[in-house]
PDB file of C-alpha atoms in Angstrom:
ATOM      1  CA  MET Y 248       0.000   0.000   0.000  1.00  0.00           C
ATOM      2  CA  ARG Y 249       2.800   2.306   0.885  1.00  0.00           C
ATOM      3  CA  ARG Y 250       4.536   1.464  -2.388  1.00  0.00           C
ATOM      4  CA  ARG Y 251       1.366   2.190  -4.387  1.00  0.00           C
ATOM      5  CA  GLY Y 252       0.979   5.426  -2.531  1.00  0.00           C
ATOM      6  CA  ARG Y 253       4.534   6.471  -3.387  1.00  0.00           C
ATOM      7  CA  ILE Y 254       3.991   5.608  -7.057  1.00  0.00           C
ATOM      8  CA  ALA Y 255       0.737   7.589  -7.166  1.00  0.00           C
ATOM      9  CA  PHE Y 256       2.476  10.492  -5.434  1.00  0.00           C
ATOM     10  CA  ALA Y 257       5.294  10.428  -7.997  1.00  0.00           C
ATOM     11  CA  LEU Y 258       2.882  10.171 -10.931  1.00  0.00           C
ATOM     12  CA  ALA Y 259       0.919  13.156  -9.624  1.00  0.00           C
ATOM     13  CA  PHE Y 260       4.073  15.255  -9.951  1.00  0.00           C
ATOM     14  CA  ILE Y 261       5.273  13.800 -13.255  1.00  0.00           C
ATOM     15  CA  ALA Y 262       1.947  13.718 -15.109  1.00  0.00           C
ATOM     16  CA  PRO Y 263       1.538  17.510 -15.685  1.00  0.00           C
ATOM     17  CA  ALA Y 264       5.027  17.799 -17.187  1.00  0.00           C
ATOM     18  CA  VAL Y 265       4.520  14.717 -19.368  1.00  0.00           C
ATOM     19  CA  LEU Y 266       1.136  15.984 -20.579  1.00  0.00           C
ATOM     20  CA  LEU Y 267       2.541  19.434 -21.373  1.00  0.00           C
ATOM     21  CA  TYR Y 268       5.518  17.926 -23.218  1.00  0.00           C
ATOM     22  CA  ALA Y 269       3.266  15.585 -25.175  1.00  0.00           C
ATOM     23  CA  GLY Y 270       0.807  18.362 -26.049  1.00  0.00           C
ATOM     24  CA  LEU Y 271       3.297  21.104 -26.871  1.00  0.00           C
ATOM     25  CA  VAL Y 272       6.200  19.117 -28.363  1.00  0.00           C
ATOM     26  CA  LEU Y 273       5.368  15.546 -29.401  1.00  0.00           C
ATOM     27  CA  TRP Y 274       1.916  16.195 -30.874  1.00  0.00           C
ATOM     28  CA  PRO Y 275       3.038  19.155 -33.062  1.00  0.00           C
ATOM     29  CA  LEU Y 276       6.005  17.074 -34.261  1.00  0.00           C
ATOM     30  CA  LEU Y 277       3.729  14.212 -35.260  1.00  0.00           C
ATOM     31  CA  ARG Y 278       1.324  16.653 -36.964  1.00  0.00           C
ATOM     32  CA  ALA Y 279       4.221  18.239 -38.861  1.00  0.00           C
ATOM     33  CA  PHE Y 280       5.445  14.868 -40.062  1.00  0.00           C
ATOM     34  CA  ALA Y 281       1.883  13.930 -41.106  1.00  0.00           C
ATOM     35  CA  LEU Y 282       1.466  17.228 -43.027  1.00  0.00           C
ATOM     36  CA  SER Y 283       4.739  16.608 -44.862  1.00  0.00           C
ATOM     37  CA  LEU Y 284       3.099  13.583 -46.509  1.00  0.00           C
ATOM     38  CA  TYR Y 285       0.544  15.774 -48.317  1.00  0.00           C
ATOM     39  CA  HIS Y 286       0.429  18.233 -51.175  1.00  0.00           C
ATOM     40  CA  THR Y 287      -1.332  21.302 -49.832  1.00  0.00           C
ATOM     41  CA  ARG Y 288      -1.170  25.016 -50.665  1.00  0.00           C
ATOM     42  CA  GLY Y 289      -1.753  28.187 -48.671  1.00  0.00           C
ATOM     43  CA  LEU Y 290      -4.934  28.258 -46.634  1.00  0.00           C
ATOM     44  CA  SER Y 291      -6.678  25.683 -48.793  1.00  0.00           C
ATOM     45  CA  THR Y 292      -8.351  22.830 -46.912  1.00  0.00           C
ATOM     46  CA  LYS Y 293      -7.777  20.492 -49.868  1.00  0.00           C
ATOM     47  CA  LYS Y 294      -4.986  18.045 -49.211  1.00  0.00           C
ATOM     48  CA  GLU Y 295      -3.689  15.294 -51.443  1.00  0.00           C
ATOM     49  CA  PHE Y 296      -1.857  12.393 -49.802  1.00  0.00           C
ATOM     50  CA  VAL Y 297       1.440  11.810 -51.659  1.00  0.00           C
ATOM     51  CA  GLY Y 298       3.370   9.669 -49.188  1.00  0.00           C
ATOM     52  CA  LEU Y 299       7.110  10.369 -49.288  1.00  0.00           C
ATOM     53  CA  GLN Y 300       6.924  12.301 -52.569  1.00  0.00           C
ATOM     54  CA  ASN Y 301       7.905  15.597 -50.881  1.00  0.00           C
ATOM     55  CA  TYR Y 302      11.039  13.936 -49.486  1.00  0.00           C
ATOM     56  CA  THR Y 303      12.043  12.390 -52.813  1.00  0.00           C
ATOM     57  CA  ASP Y 304      11.535  15.793 -54.457  1.00  0.00           C
ATOM     58  CA  LEU Y 305      13.749  17.383 -51.796  1.00  0.00           C
ATOM     59  CA  ALA Y 306      16.477  14.823 -52.471  1.00  0.00           C
ATOM     60  CA  LYS Y 307      16.545  16.086 -56.077  1.00  0.00           C
ATOM     61  CA  ASP Y 308      16.196  19.764 -55.122  1.00  0.00           C
ATOM     62  CA  GLU Y 309      19.509  21.501 -55.822  1.00  0.00           C
ATOM     63  CA  ILE Y 310      18.523  24.616 -53.851  1.00  0.00           C
ATOM     64  CA  PHE Y 311      17.763  22.526 -50.765  1.00  0.00           C
ATOM     65  CA  ARG Y 312      21.140  20.784 -51.019  1.00  0.00           C
ATOM     66  CA  THR Y 313      22.823  24.197 -51.322  1.00  0.00           C
ATOM     67  CA  ALA Y 314      20.921  25.399 -48.238  1.00  0.00           C
ATOM     68  CA  VAL Y 315      22.000  22.371 -46.169  1.00  0.00           C
ATOM     69  CA  THR Y 316      25.612  22.818 -47.317  1.00  0.00           C
ATOM     70  CA  ASN Y 317      25.502  26.487 -46.299  1.00  0.00           C
ATOM     71  CA  ASN Y 318      24.051  25.486 -42.931  1.00  0.00           C
ATOM     72  CA  LEU Y 319      26.980  23.137 -42.351  1.00  0.00           C
ATOM     73  CA  LYS Y 320      29.517  25.777 -43.453  1.00  0.00           C
ATOM     74  CA  LEU Y 321      27.969  28.258 -41.016  1.00  0.00           C
ATOM     75  CA  LEU Y 322      28.029  25.579 -38.322  1.00  0.00           C
ATOM     76  CA  VAL Y 323      31.777  24.991 -38.643  1.00  0.00           C
ATOM     77  CA  VAL Y 324      32.713  28.684 -38.832  1.00  0.00           C
ATOM     78  CA  VAL Y 325      30.440  29.821 -35.986  1.00  0.00           C
ATOM     79  CA  VAL Y 326      31.197  26.954 -33.583  1.00  0.00           C
ATOM     80  CA  VAL Y 327      34.967  27.309 -34.023  1.00  0.00           C
ATOM     81  CA  ALA Y 328      34.795  31.115 -33.770  1.00  0.00           C
ATOM     82  CA  VAL Y 329      32.630  31.310 -30.637  1.00  0.00           C
ATOM     83  CA  THR Y 330      34.658  28.600 -28.902  1.00  0.00           C
ATOM     84  CA  VAL Y 331      38.058  30.151 -29.611  1.00  0.00           C
ATOM     85  CA  LEU Y 332      37.061  33.808 -29.240  1.00  0.00           C
ATOM     86  CA  GLY Y 333      34.718  33.136 -26.316  1.00  0.00           C
ATOM     87  CA  LEU Y 334      37.426  31.345 -24.338  1.00  0.00           C
ATOM     88  CA  LEU Y 335      40.095  33.916 -25.238  1.00  0.00           C
ATOM     89  CA  LEU Y 336      37.927  36.880 -24.264  1.00  0.00           C
ATOM     90  CA  ALA Y 337      36.746  35.101 -21.103  1.00  0.00           C
ATOM     91  CA  HIS Y 338      40.399  34.908 -20.048  1.00  0.00           C
ATOM     92  CA  VAL Y 339      40.748  38.631 -20.757  1.00  0.00           C
ATOM     93  CA  THR Y 340      37.750  39.418 -18.531  1.00  0.00           C
ATOM     94  CA  GLU Y 341      39.475  37.603 -15.656  1.00  0.00           C
ATOM     95  CA  GLY Y 342      42.124  40.320 -15.539  1.00  0.00           C
ATOM     96  CA  LYS Y 343      42.122  43.424 -13.324  1.00  0.00           C
ATOM     97  CA  GLY Y 344      43.239  46.039 -15.844  1.00  0.00           C
ATOM     98  CA  PRO Y 345      41.107  48.682 -17.603  1.00  0.00           C
ATOM     99  CA  VAL Y 346      40.657  46.521 -20.710  1.00  0.00           C
ATOM    100  CA  ALA Y 347      39.169  43.710 -18.629  1.00  0.00           C
ATOM    101  CA  LYS Y 348      36.844  46.140 -16.835  1.00  0.00           C
ATOM    102  CA  VAL Y 349      35.593  47.654 -20.090  1.00  0.00           C
ATOM    103  CA  LEU Y 350      35.128  44.234 -21.667  1.00  0.00           C
ATOM    104  CA  ARG Y 351      33.189  42.939 -18.647  1.00  0.00           C
ATOM    105  CA  SER Y 352      30.809  45.886 -18.910  1.00  0.00           C
ATOM    106  CA  VAL Y 353      30.084  45.582 -22.646  1.00  0.00           C
ATOM    107  CA  TYR Y 354      30.475  41.965 -23.785  1.00  0.00           C
ATOM    108  CA  LEU Y 355      26.801  41.103 -23.333  1.00  0.00           C
ATOM    109  CA  PHE Y 356      25.637  44.245 -25.128  1.00  0.00           C
ATOM    110  CA  PRO Y 357      25.224  42.678 -28.624  1.00  0.00           C
ATOM    111  CA  HIS Y 358      23.299  39.725 -27.196  1.00  0.00           C
ATOM    112  CA  VAL Y 359      20.604  41.887 -25.613  1.00  0.00           C
ATOM    113  CA  ILE Y 360      19.856  43.637 -28.912  1.00  0.00           C
ATOM    114  CA  SER Y 361      16.989  42.297 -31.003  1.00  0.00           C
ATOM    115  CA  ILE Y 362      18.218  40.034 -33.797  1.00  0.00           C
ATOM    116  CA  VAL Y 363      16.240  42.217 -36.217  1.00  0.00           C
ATOM    117  CA  VAL Y 364      18.226  45.275 -35.135  1.00  0.00           C
ATOM    118  CA  VAL Y 365      21.462  43.278 -35.434  1.00  0.00           C
ATOM    119  CA  GLY Y 366      20.622  42.358 -39.022  1.00  0.00           C
ATOM    120  CA  ILE Y 367      19.831  45.951 -39.987  1.00  0.00           C
ATOM    121  CA  LEU Y 368      22.908  47.241 -38.125  1.00  0.00           C
ATOM    122  CA  TRP Y 369      25.253  44.906 -40.014  1.00  0.00           C
ATOM    123  CA  GLN Y 370      23.615  45.850 -43.294  1.00  0.00           C
ATOM    124  CA  PHE Y 371      24.709  49.423 -42.612  1.00  0.00           C
ATOM    125  CA  LEU Y 372      28.152  48.412 -41.313  1.00  0.00           C
ATOM    126  CA  LEU Y 373      28.873  46.445 -44.507  1.00  0.00           C
ATOM    127  CA  HIS Y 374      27.232  48.908 -46.888  1.00  0.00           C
ATOM    128  CA  PRO Y 375      29.542  49.482 -49.911  1.00  0.00           C
ATOM    129  CA  SER Y 376      29.130  53.301 -49.780  1.00  0.00           C
ATOM    130  CA  ILE Y 377      28.446  54.315 -46.165  1.00  0.00           C
ATOM    131  CA  GLY Y 378      29.511  51.258 -44.165  1.00  0.00           C
ATOM    132  CA  ILE Y 379      32.043  51.718 -41.357  1.00  0.00           C
ATOM    133  CA  VAL Y 380      33.684  48.381 -42.109  1.00  0.00           C
ATOM    134  CA  THR Y 381      34.077  49.261 -45.773  1.00  0.00           C
ATOM    135  CA  ALA Y 382      35.404  52.734 -44.937  1.00  0.00           C
ATOM    136  CA  THR Y 383      37.888  51.319 -42.421  1.00  0.00           C
ATOM    137  CA  PHE Y 384      39.299  48.797 -44.890  1.00  0.00           C
ATOM    138  CA  ASP Y 385      39.435  51.550 -47.498  1.00  0.00           C
ATOM    139  CA  ARG Y 386      41.547  53.780 -45.212  1.00  0.00           C
ATOM    140  CA  LEU Y 387      43.816  50.835 -44.499  1.00  0.00           C
ATOM    141  CA  GLY Y 388      44.528  50.630 -48.207  1.00  0.00           C
ATOM    142  CA  TRP Y 389      42.167  47.882 -49.354  1.00  0.00           C
ATOM    143  CA  LYS Y 390      40.680  49.640 -52.383  1.00  0.00           C
ATOM    144  CA  ASP Y 391      39.312  46.649 -54.289  1.00  0.00           C
ATOM    145  CA  GLN Y 392      36.914  45.350 -51.649  1.00  0.00           C
ATOM    146  CA  PRO Y 393      34.072  42.997 -52.512  1.00  0.00           C
ATOM    147  CA  THR Y 394      30.472  44.066 -51.970  1.00  0.00           C
ATOM    148  CA  TRP Y 395      30.282  42.069 -48.763  1.00  0.00           C
ATOM    149  CA  LEU Y 396      26.573  41.202 -48.845  1.00  0.00           C
ATOM    150  CA  GLY Y 397      26.230  41.308 -52.621  1.00  0.00           C
ATOM    151  CA  ASP Y 398      29.108  39.033 -53.577  1.00  0.00           C
ATOM    152  CA  PRO Y 399      28.434  35.266 -53.630  1.00  0.00           C
ATOM    153  CA  SER Y 400      31.916  34.581 -52.249  1.00  0.00           C
ATOM    154  CA  THR Y 401      31.504  36.791 -49.147  1.00  0.00           C
ATOM    155  CA  SER Y 402      27.782  36.939 -48.333  1.00  0.00           C
ATOM    156  CA  LEU Y 403      27.696  33.776 -46.188  1.00  0.00           C
ATOM    157  CA  LEU Y 404      30.901  34.768 -44.383  1.00  0.00           C
ATOM    158  CA  SER Y 405      29.396  38.197 -43.668  1.00  0.00           C
ATOM    159  CA  VAL Y 406      26.359  36.558 -42.084  1.00  0.00           C
ATOM    160  CA  ALA Y 407      28.668  34.324 -40.016  1.00  0.00           C
ATOM    161  CA  VAL Y 408      30.578  37.362 -38.729  1.00  0.00           C
ATOM    162  CA  ALA Y 409      27.335  39.087 -37.716  1.00  0.00           C
ATOM    163  CA  PHE Y 410      26.144  35.883 -36.037  1.00  0.00           C
ATOM    164  CA  VAL Y 411      29.377  35.552 -34.033  1.00  0.00           C
ATOM    165  CA  TRP Y 412      29.228  39.234 -33.032  1.00  0.00           C
ATOM    166  CA  TYR Y 413      25.647  38.770 -31.829  1.00  0.00           C
ATOM    167  CA  GLY Y 414      26.228  35.564 -29.861  1.00  0.00           C
ATOM    168  CA  ILE Y 415      29.789  35.869 -28.560  1.00  0.00           C
ATOM    169  CA  GLY Y 416      28.770  37.634 -25.322  1.00  0.00           C
ATOM    170  CA  PHE Y 417      26.695  34.661 -24.192  1.00  0.00           C
ATOM    171  CA  TYR Y 418      29.603  32.261 -24.722  1.00  0.00           C
ATOM    172  CA  ILE Y 419      32.054  34.601 -22.963  1.00  0.00           C
ATOM    173  CA  MET Y 420      29.686  34.516 -19.988  1.00  0.00           C
ATOM    174  CA  LEU Y 421      29.626  30.688 -20.025  1.00  0.00           C
ATOM    175  CA  PHE Y 422      33.407  30.398 -20.258  1.00  0.00           C
ATOM    176  CA  SER Y 423      33.884  33.040 -17.538  1.00  0.00           C
ATOM    177  CA  ALA Y 424      31.667  30.994 -15.219  1.00  0.00           C
ATOM    178  CA  ALA Y 425      33.667  27.875 -16.119  1.00  0.00           C
ATOM    179  CA  LEU Y 426      36.999  29.584 -15.384  1.00  0.00           C
ATOM    180  CA  LYS Y 427      35.710  30.862 -12.043  1.00  0.00           C
ATOM    181  CA  GLY Y 428      34.660  27.289 -11.215  1.00  0.00           C
ATOM    182  CA  VAL Y 429      38.220  25.960 -11.469  1.00  0.00           C
ATOM    183  CA  PRO Y 430      39.532  25.623  -7.879  1.00  0.00           C
ATOM    184  CA  GLY Y 431      42.196  28.192  -7.055  1.00  0.00           C
ATOM    185  CA  ASP Y 432      44.339  25.651  -5.208  1.00  0.00           C
ATOM    186  CA  VAL Y 433      44.747  23.711  -8.473  1.00  0.00           C
ATOM    187  CA  PHE Y 434      46.356  26.737 -10.093  1.00  0.00           C
ATOM    188  CA  GLU Y 435      48.481  27.351  -6.978  1.00  0.00           C
ATOM    189  CA  ALA Y 436      49.730  23.751  -7.083  1.00  0.00           C
ATOM    190  CA  ALA Y 437      50.496  24.142 -10.812  1.00  0.00           C
ATOM    191  CA  GLU Y 438      52.378  27.376 -10.073  1.00  0.00           C
ATOM    192  CA  LEU Y 439      54.502  25.635  -7.445  1.00  0.00           C
ATOM    193  CA  ASP Y 440      55.136  22.823  -9.922  1.00  0.00           C
ATOM    194  CA  GLY Y 441      56.382  25.341 -12.475  1.00  0.00           C
ATOM    195  CA  THR Y 442      53.456  24.857 -14.874  1.00  0.00           C
ATOM    196  CA  ARG Y 443      52.594  28.137 -16.531  1.00  0.00           C
ATOM    197  CA  GLY Y 444      51.212  29.706 -19.694  1.00  0.00           C
ATOM    198  CA  LEU Y 445      49.907  27.515 -22.488  1.00  0.00           C
ATOM    199  CA  HIS Y 446      51.120  24.334 -20.800  1.00  0.00           C
ATOM    200  CA  ARG Y 447      48.957  25.115 -17.766  1.00  0.00           C
ATOM    201  CA  PHE Y 448      46.029  25.924 -20.022  1.00  0.00           C
ATOM    202  CA  TRP Y 449      46.203  22.635 -21.980  1.00  0.00           C
ATOM    203  CA  THR Y 450      46.915  20.395 -19.008  1.00  0.00           C
ATOM    204  CA  ILE Y 451      44.671  21.972 -16.367  1.00  0.00           C
ATOM    205  CA  THR Y 452      42.189  24.583 -17.598  1.00  0.00           C
ATOM    206  CA  TRP Y 453      41.099  22.885 -20.841  1.00  0.00           C
ATOM    207  CA  PRO Y 454      40.180  19.514 -19.243  1.00  0.00           C
ATOM    208  CA  LEU Y 455      38.515  21.128 -16.229  1.00  0.00           C
ATOM    209  CA  ILE Y 456      36.090  23.171 -18.360  1.00  0.00           C
ATOM    210  CA  TRP Y 457      35.023  20.116 -20.399  1.00  0.00           C
ATOM    211  CA  SER Y 458      31.352  20.308 -19.349  1.00  0.00           C
ATOM    212  CA  ILE Y 459      31.050  23.970 -20.393  1.00  0.00           C
ATOM    213  CA  ARG Y 460      32.832  23.301 -23.681  1.00  0.00           C
ATOM    214  CA  ARG Y 461      30.233  20.655 -24.417  1.00  0.00           C
ATOM    215  CA  VAL Y 462      27.379  23.058 -23.621  1.00  0.00           C
ATOM    216  CA  VAL Y 463      28.917  25.808 -25.771  1.00  0.00           C
ATOM    217  CA  VAL Y 464      29.417  23.565 -28.809  1.00  0.00           C
ATOM    218  CA  VAL Y 465      25.955  21.988 -28.633  1.00  0.00           C
ATOM    219  CA  HIS Y 466      24.213  25.334 -28.052  1.00  0.00           C
ATOM    220  CA  ALA Y 467      26.140  27.096 -30.832  1.00  0.00           C
ATOM    221  CA  ALA Y 468      25.452  24.230 -33.245  1.00  0.00           C
ATOM    222  CA  ILE Y 469      21.706  24.252 -32.580  1.00  0.00           C
ATOM    223  CA  ALA Y 470      21.519  28.057 -32.793  1.00  0.00           C
ATOM    224  CA  THR Y 471      23.437  28.058 -36.085  1.00  0.00           C
ATOM    225  CA  LEU Y 472      21.388  25.322 -37.736  1.00  0.00           C
ATOM    226  CA  ASN Y 473      18.190  27.151 -36.741  1.00  0.00           C
ATOM    227  CA  THR Y 474      19.320  30.562 -37.935  1.00  0.00           C
ATOM    228  CA  PHE Y 475      16.746  32.433 -39.996  1.00  0.00           C
ATOM    229  CA  ALA Y 476      16.177  36.086 -39.153  1.00  0.00           C
ATOM    230  CA  LEU Y 477      19.765  37.208 -39.658  1.00  0.00           C
ATOM    231  CA  VAL Y 478      20.025  35.614 -43.108  1.00  0.00           C
ATOM    232  CA  ARG Y 479      16.556  36.802 -44.086  1.00  0.00           C
ATOM    233  CA  LEU Y 480      17.368  40.409 -43.102  1.00  0.00           C
ATOM    234  CA  MET Y 481      20.940  40.654 -44.345  1.00  0.00           C
ATOM    235  CA  THR Y 482      20.904  38.766 -47.656  1.00  0.00           C
ATOM    236  CA  ASN Y 483      17.539  37.008 -48.018  1.00  0.00           C
ATOM    237  CA  GLY Y 484      19.537  33.936 -49.056  1.00  0.00           C
ATOM    238  CA  GLY Y 485      21.251  35.692 -51.955  1.00  0.00           C
ATOM    239  CA  PRO Y 486      22.953  36.564 -54.100  1.00  0.00           C
ATOM    240  CA  PHE Y 487      22.228  33.571 -56.331  1.00  0.00           C
ATOM    241  CA  ARG Y 488      21.397  31.393 -53.273  1.00  0.00           C
ATOM    242  CA  ALA Y 489      24.968  31.821 -52.003  1.00  0.00           C
ATOM    243  CA  SER Y 490      23.776  32.379 -48.431  1.00  0.00           C
ATOM    244  CA  GLU Y 491      20.572  30.324 -48.571  1.00  0.00           C
ATOM    245  CA  VAL Y 492      19.923  28.236 -45.444  1.00  0.00           C
ATOM    246  CA  THR Y 493      17.234  25.653 -44.825  1.00  0.00           C
ATOM    247  CA  LEU Y 494      14.901  27.905 -42.831  1.00  0.00           C
ATOM    248  CA  THR Y 495      14.946  30.740 -45.378  1.00  0.00           C
ATOM    249  CA  TYR Y 496      14.172  28.175 -48.084  1.00  0.00           C
ATOM    250  CA  LEU Y 497      11.401  26.782 -45.877  1.00  0.00           C
ATOM    251  CA  TYR Y 498       9.967  30.299 -45.539  1.00  0.00           C
ATOM    252  CA  GLU Y 499      10.091  30.781 -49.293  1.00  0.00           C
ATOM    253  CA  GLN Y 500       8.291  27.516 -49.944  1.00  0.00           C
ATOM    254  CA  GLY Y 501       5.718  27.852 -47.160  1.00  0.00           C
ATOM    255  CA  PHE Y 502       4.885  31.523 -46.798  1.00  0.00           C
ATOM    256  CA  GLN Y 503       5.488  33.178 -50.157  1.00  0.00           C
ATOM    257  CA  PRO Y 504       2.841  33.412 -52.929  1.00  0.00           C
ATOM    258  CA  ASN Y 505       2.019  29.986 -54.416  1.00  0.00           C
ATOM    259  CA  SER Y 506       3.220  28.393 -51.196  1.00  0.00           C
ATOM    260  CA  PHE Y 507       3.642  24.642 -50.783  1.00  0.00           C
ATOM    261  CA  TYR Y 508       2.891  23.856 -47.157  1.00  0.00           C
ATOM    262  CA  GLY Y 509       3.515  20.121 -47.473  1.00  0.00           C
ATOM    263  CA  TYR Y 510       6.889  20.680 -49.136  1.00  0.00           C
ATOM    264  CA  ALA Y 511       7.840  23.359 -46.584  1.00  0.00           C
ATOM    265  CA  THR Y 512       6.862  21.030 -43.734  1.00  0.00           C
ATOM    266  CA  ALA Y 513       9.076  18.298 -45.209  1.00  0.00           C
ATOM    267  CA  ILE Y 514      11.967  20.818 -45.114  1.00  0.00           C
ATOM    268  CA  ALA Y 515      11.147  21.553 -41.463  1.00  0.00           C
ATOM    269  CA  VAL Y 516      11.153  17.841 -40.610  1.00  0.00           C
ATOM    270  CA  LEU Y 517      14.518  17.289 -42.327  1.00  0.00           C
ATOM    271  CA  ASN Y 518      15.984  20.352 -40.604  1.00  0.00           C
ATOM    272  CA  PHE Y 519      14.770  18.963 -37.274  1.00  0.00           C
ATOM    273  CA  LEU Y 520      16.439  15.623 -38.028  1.00  0.00           C
ATOM    274  CA  LEU Y 521      19.628  17.445 -39.083  1.00  0.00           C
ATOM    275  CA  VAL Y 522      19.721  19.369 -35.791  1.00  0.00           C
ATOM    276  CA  MET Y 523      19.077  16.201 -33.789  1.00  0.00           C
ATOM    277  CA  GLY Y 524      21.714  14.274 -35.744  1.00  0.00           C
ATOM    278  CA  VAL Y 525      24.408  16.938 -35.365  1.00  0.00           C
ATOM    279  CA  SER Y 526      23.611  17.368 -31.652  1.00  0.00           C
ATOM    280  CA  SER Y 527      23.849  13.602 -31.117  1.00  0.00           C
ATOM    281  CA  VAL Y 528      27.223  13.431 -32.874  1.00  0.00           C
ATOM    282  CA  ILE Y 529      28.568  16.308 -30.750  1.00  0.00           C
ATOM    283  CA  LEU Y 530      27.280  14.748 -27.520  1.00  0.00           C
ATOM    284  CA  ALA Y 531      28.839  11.429 -28.522  1.00  0.00           C
ATOM    285  CA  ALA Y 532      32.160  13.184 -29.190  1.00  0.00           C
ATOM    286  CA  PHE Y 533      32.003  14.780 -25.726  1.00  0.00           C
ATOM    287  CA  ARG Y 534      30.665  11.684 -23.944  1.00  0.00           C
ATOM    288  CA  ARG Y 535      33.831  11.075 -21.893  1.00  0.00           C
ATOM    289  CA  ASP Y 536      34.899  13.544 -19.248  1.00  0.00           C
ATOM    290  CA  PRO Y 537      38.741  13.670 -19.516  1.00  0.00           C
ATOM    291  CA  GLN Y 538      38.965  14.012 -15.734  1.00  0.00           C
ATOM    292  CA  ALA Y 539      36.847  10.887 -15.208  1.00  0.00           C
ATOM    293  CA  VAL Y 540      39.048   8.931 -17.637  1.00  0.00           C
ATOM    294  CA  ARG Y 541      42.178   9.855 -15.641  1.00  0.00           C
ATOM    295  CA  ARG Y 542      40.708   8.648 -12.319  1.00  0.00           C
TER     296      ARG Y 542
END
């Protein structure tokens, strides 16, 4: 009786969360997958069941393949940039000089700005006639600059730079918390042992912040693969699809005139699977805590 009572007590606490998760996450996912098996347009109630036809069409869709490739390029650039720069700048904020104080007071500033404002701001910064970035490079002697957002070879990189600028503050904050969590006596022991500089970083700091590194990489990967507003505002996927990503292509297929909801939903399902797959690979790569392996 007591056991049954404990089980009922536990279920009473778990049931609301399970019901909310099922209603707000699982059910919409199942509905999205079901809708991706139909041909349907706009607000029309007419739906034609086509099975996996939308997915086979996507496999042949060159624009979709370009969008996925661009997503993966963004993923590599952004994850590497926020990890390296975030950790470097987090070390700078640990200092006591004026640079550290200024950095501590401003590093979260870009992250609190609306992503819409960030997109518009970077449009102006990279403007070929009035942009500060363009003018700065011009004064430094770079006269033959590309049109950053209008050149197929630089448009995706420009979006990546804006994305890193927007998100870097959050990752600096995570790495700063990780560095503060390293016990001071560990560093003191390393100092007495003569371990300093990069050697101390690779042998002590880097392994001890493993859990935060894992969070940073997974979070940055998910945020990058789900990027939409920045690309939509800065380049709208252009020029010539050079900066197209899956969610801007989804928007084009689902919410533009002559929209194809079923096709757009199939893109959403594949993007979801891509995010889940990449996240799983990253978690598998970080599955072993280096400190636990040494024990």
